[in-house]
Short mmCIF file of C-alpha atoms in Angstrom, two decimals:
data_model
loop_
_atom_site.label_atom_id
_atom_site.label_comp_id
_atom_site.label_asym_id
_atom_site.label_seq_id
_atom_site.Cartn_x
_atom_site.Cartn_y
_atom_site.Cartn_z
CA MET A 11 31.69 9.04 8.18
CA THR A 12 32.30 10.88 4.89
CA ILE A 13 35.54 10.69 2.94
CA GLU A 14 37.12 13.94 2.12
CA SER A 15 40.06 14.68 -0.21
CA LEU A 16 42.45 14.72 2.67
CA ASP A 17 41.15 11.41 4.01
CA VAL A 18 41.93 9.81 0.48
CA VAL A 19 45.61 10.84 0.83
CA LEU A 20 45.66 9.34 4.36
CA TYR A 21 44.04 6.23 3.13
CA THR A 22 46.49 5.84 0.36
CA ALA A 23 49.43 6.37 2.76
CA LEU A 24 48.13 3.74 5.16
CA PHE A 25 47.69 1.33 2.29
CA ILE A 26 51.18 1.75 0.79
CA PHE A 27 53.08 1.96 4.25
CA PRO A 28 52.54 -1.68 5.37
CA GLY A 29 54.35 -2.86 2.17
CA PHE A 30 57.56 -1.23 3.21
CA ILE A 31 57.40 -2.35 6.88
CA MET A 32 56.50 -5.91 5.81
CA ASN A 33 59.42 -6.12 3.29
CA SER A 34 61.80 -4.79 5.75
CA ILE A 35 61.02 -7.42 8.48
CA ILE A 36 60.96 -10.28 5.89
CA ASP A 37 64.32 -9.24 4.47
CA ALA A 38 65.89 -8.84 8.09
CA ILE A 39 64.80 -12.59 8.72
CA ASN A 40 65.50 -14.17 5.37
CA PRO A 41 68.42 -13.36 2.91
CA PRO A 42 67.01 -10.84 0.57
CA LYS A 43 67.48 -10.94 -3.25
CA LYS A 44 68.51 -7.94 -5.39
CA THR A 45 65.77 -6.79 -7.56
CA GLY A 46 64.96 -3.83 -9.76
CA GLU A 47 62.84 -0.94 -8.58
CA GLY A 48 59.78 -2.20 -10.66
CA ILE A 49 59.73 -5.59 -9.14
CA LEU A 50 60.46 -4.00 -5.63
CA PHE A 51 57.49 -1.83 -6.03
CA LEU A 52 55.29 -4.71 -7.06
CA LYS A 53 56.43 -6.57 -3.89
CA TYR A 54 55.59 -3.65 -1.59
CA PHE A 55 52.20 -3.30 -3.43
CA SER A 56 51.57 -6.99 -3.06
CA LEU A 57 52.39 -7.22 0.63
CA SER A 58 50.14 -4.14 1.20
CA ILE A 59 47.19 -5.86 -0.41
CA ILE A 60 47.80 -8.85 1.78
CA ASN A 61 47.91 -6.75 4.80
CA CYS A 62 44.70 -4.94 3.71
CA ALA A 63 42.94 -8.12 3.13
CA CYS A 64 43.94 -9.70 6.49
CA CYS A 65 43.08 -6.50 8.44
CA SER A 66 40.04 -5.38 6.40
CA TRP A 67 37.48 -6.61 8.90
CA ILE A 68 39.01 -4.42 11.53
CA TYR A 69 39.18 -1.48 9.23
CA ILE A 70 35.43 -1.73 8.58
CA ALA A 71 34.61 -2.09 12.32
CA VAL A 72 36.55 1.19 12.93
CA LEU A 73 35.02 2.88 10.05
CA GLU A 74 31.51 2.03 11.15
CA ARG A 75 31.78 2.47 14.85
CA VAL A 76 34.37 5.37 15.46
CA ASP A 77 33.19 9.02 14.86
CA ASN A 78 35.97 10.92 16.64
CA LYS A 79 38.32 11.87 13.75
CA VAL A 80 41.49 11.76 15.92
CA LEU A 81 40.64 8.37 17.50
CA PHE A 82 39.65 7.13 13.94
CA TRP A 83 43.01 7.75 12.52
CA LEU A 84 44.94 6.75 15.54
CA LEU A 85 43.08 3.28 15.57
CA LEU A 86 43.89 2.79 11.78
CA LEU A 87 47.61 3.70 12.18
CA ILE A 88 47.83 1.04 15.20
CA VAL A 89 46.00 -1.57 13.38
CA THR A 90 48.07 -0.98 10.23
CA VAL A 91 51.50 -0.88 12.03
CA PHE A 92 50.89 -3.99 14.24
CA GLY A 93 48.86 -5.84 11.76
CA SER A 94 51.77 -5.58 9.19
CA ILE A 95 54.46 -6.51 11.71
CA ILE A 96 52.55 -9.74 12.77
CA ILE A 97 51.77 -10.64 9.18
CA ALA A 98 55.32 -10.07 8.09
CA LEU A 99 56.74 -12.29 10.96
CA ILE A 100 54.34 -15.07 9.83
CA ILE A 101 55.46 -14.73 6.14
CA ALA A 102 59.04 -14.50 7.28
CA LEU A 103 58.78 -17.75 9.43
CA ILE A 104 57.10 -19.59 6.55
CA LYS A 105 60.01 -18.68 4.24
CA GLN A 106 62.71 -19.44 6.81
CA ASN A 107 61.35 -22.86 7.63
CA ASN A 108 60.61 -23.63 3.88
CA TRP A 109 57.12 -24.83 4.84
CA VAL A 110 55.83 -24.25 1.27
CA TYR A 111 58.69 -26.37 -0.08
CA THR A 112 58.01 -28.91 2.53
CA VAL A 113 54.20 -29.22 1.63
CA LEU A 114 55.03 -29.59 -2.06
CA GLY A 115 57.42 -32.24 -1.08
CA ILE A 116 54.80 -34.26 0.64
CA PHE A 117 52.65 -34.27 -2.57
CA LYS A 118 55.66 -35.16 -4.63
CA ILE A 119 55.69 -31.85 -6.33
CA LYS A 120 59.25 -30.90 -7.46
CA ALA A 121 60.08 -27.24 -6.70
CA ILE A 122 63.07 -25.12 -6.95
CA HIS A 123 64.35 -24.35 -3.40
CA PRO A 124 63.69 -20.82 -2.28
CA THR A 125 67.14 -20.10 -1.06
CA ALA A 126 69.34 -18.37 -3.60
CA SER A 127 72.68 -20.06 -2.86
CA ALA A 128 74.30 -22.52 -0.41
CA TRP A 129 75.99 -19.64 1.48
CA ASP A 130 72.55 -18.21 2.23
CA PHE A 131 71.22 -21.63 3.16
CA TYR A 132 73.81 -22.27 5.82
CA PHE A 133 74.38 -18.89 7.17
CA SER A 134 70.84 -17.99 7.35
CA GLN A 135 70.52 -20.75 9.94
CA GLN A 136 72.75 -18.76 12.34
CA LYS A 137 74.34 -22.10 13.66
CA ALA A 138 77.44 -21.55 15.97
CA SER A 139 80.31 -23.70 14.42
CA TYR A 140 84.06 -24.16 14.39
CA VAL A 141 85.34 -23.38 10.79
CA ILE A 142 88.37 -23.81 8.70
CA VAL A 143 88.59 -21.32 5.99
CA THR A 144 90.86 -22.12 3.17
CA LEU A 145 92.16 -19.07 1.34
CA ILE A 146 93.12 -19.12 -2.53
CA ASP A 147 96.62 -19.48 -1.55
CA ASN A 148 95.84 -22.55 0.49
CA THR A 149 96.45 -20.74 3.84
CA LYS A 150 93.99 -22.18 6.52
CA ILE A 151 92.29 -19.97 9.01
CA LYS A 152 90.76 -21.79 12.05
CA GLY A 153 88.14 -19.89 13.92
CA LEU A 154 84.57 -19.75 15.44
CA TYR A 155 81.60 -18.47 13.70
CA SER A 156 78.91 -17.67 16.38
CA SER A 157 76.74 -14.87 17.51
CA HIS A 158 79.40 -12.18 17.30
CA SER A 159 80.53 -13.25 13.87
CA PHE A 160 79.15 -12.12 10.56
CA SER A 161 78.56 -13.39 6.99
CA SER A 162 77.36 -10.86 4.35
CA SER A 163 74.15 -11.52 2.68
CA ASP A 164 75.07 -9.36 -0.24
CA GLU A 165 75.47 -11.77 -3.09
CA GLU A 166 78.13 -9.67 -4.67
CA ASN A 167 80.14 -9.22 -1.53
CA ARG A 168 80.46 -12.70 0.36
CA ASP A 169 82.93 -11.56 3.08
CA LEU A 170 83.23 -13.07 6.38
CA PHE A 171 84.09 -12.00 10.02
CA LEU A 172 85.13 -14.73 12.53
CA GLU A 173 84.83 -13.66 16.30
CA LYS A 174 87.65 -15.96 17.38
CA ILE A 175 90.73 -17.41 15.90
CA TYR A 176 92.67 -20.48 16.94
CA TYR A 177 96.08 -22.14 16.37
CA LYS A 178 97.11 -25.81 16.61
CA ASN A 179 99.37 -26.65 19.57
CA ASP A 180 101.99 -29.63 19.42
CA ASP A 181 99.09 -32.08 20.10
CA LYS A 182 97.12 -30.83 17.38
CA GLU A 183 94.43 -29.26 19.57
CA TRP A 184 92.90 -25.91 18.89
CA ASN A 185 93.94 -23.02 21.17
CA GLU A 186 92.34 -19.66 21.12
CA GLU A 187 94.42 -16.68 20.22
CA LYS A 188 93.78 -14.65 23.33
CA GLU A 189 94.96 -11.31 21.91
CA ASN A 190 93.02 -11.68 18.66
CA HIS A 191 89.73 -9.77 18.57
CA GLY A 192 88.51 -11.72 15.31
CA CYS A 193 89.44 -11.98 11.69
CA TYR A 194 87.91 -10.35 8.46
CA ILE A 195 88.18 -12.37 5.50
CA ALA A 196 87.51 -10.60 1.96
CA LYS A 197 85.21 -12.50 -0.44
CA ASP A 198 87.89 -12.74 -3.21
CA GLN A 199 90.23 -14.55 -0.72
CA ILE A 200 87.94 -17.51 0.23
CA LYS A 201 88.50 -20.74 -1.71
CA PHE A 202 86.25 -22.98 0.51
CA ILE A 203 84.97 -23.31 4.19
CA GLU A 204 84.76 -26.38 6.44
CA PHE A 205 82.13 -26.42 9.14
CA MET A 206 82.58 -28.47 12.40
CA GLU A 207 80.11 -29.03 15.29
CA GLY A 208 81.15 -28.75 19.00
CA SER A 209 84.80 -28.82 19.82
CA SER A 210 85.73 -31.81 17.42
CA THR A 211 88.85 -30.16 16.14
CA ASN A 212 91.51 -32.38 17.13
CA GLY A 213 93.70 -33.28 14.13
CA LYS A 214 92.35 -30.85 11.86
#
């Protein structure tokens, strides 16, 4: 199969496109870091190279065996999209579970933890937990952080949404505010947060 000028454009698009897909998937699973446009471009480019290297044997097979033009480009598109998704999920899981950090620890190699902040470290685990949020005026808000709650991954806007709010009764037990549909807490109002497992909230 000969390569024409239009083919060059399509090949270039298929090379660049996976970097965007992979970066979007990785950032959706792991807290993204803010980077400049130059660094972001290099990240896209590097991810595209990884995808191209992993799928190169399939690309070669399609190039050598498929003569139908439409089928050829359709197969390349399918391989590129699904290949980039699978590779991105693998990279995201490696980052999420800190496998590189763990392996380096086995060999007694000290490394900086890949997670940017304690906020990202805890909330990226998506653990359901009862919380006590102490505000800067020392007001305490008791609530539940779970699947319908939200914590911002933007390092400049660490706001919080709790899906359920609780109050203490006379026996110092937590009772849900039935008419409350959640609570938004702005970043500049949070002093510190306490996390508790299960329902061990008596006396808090």
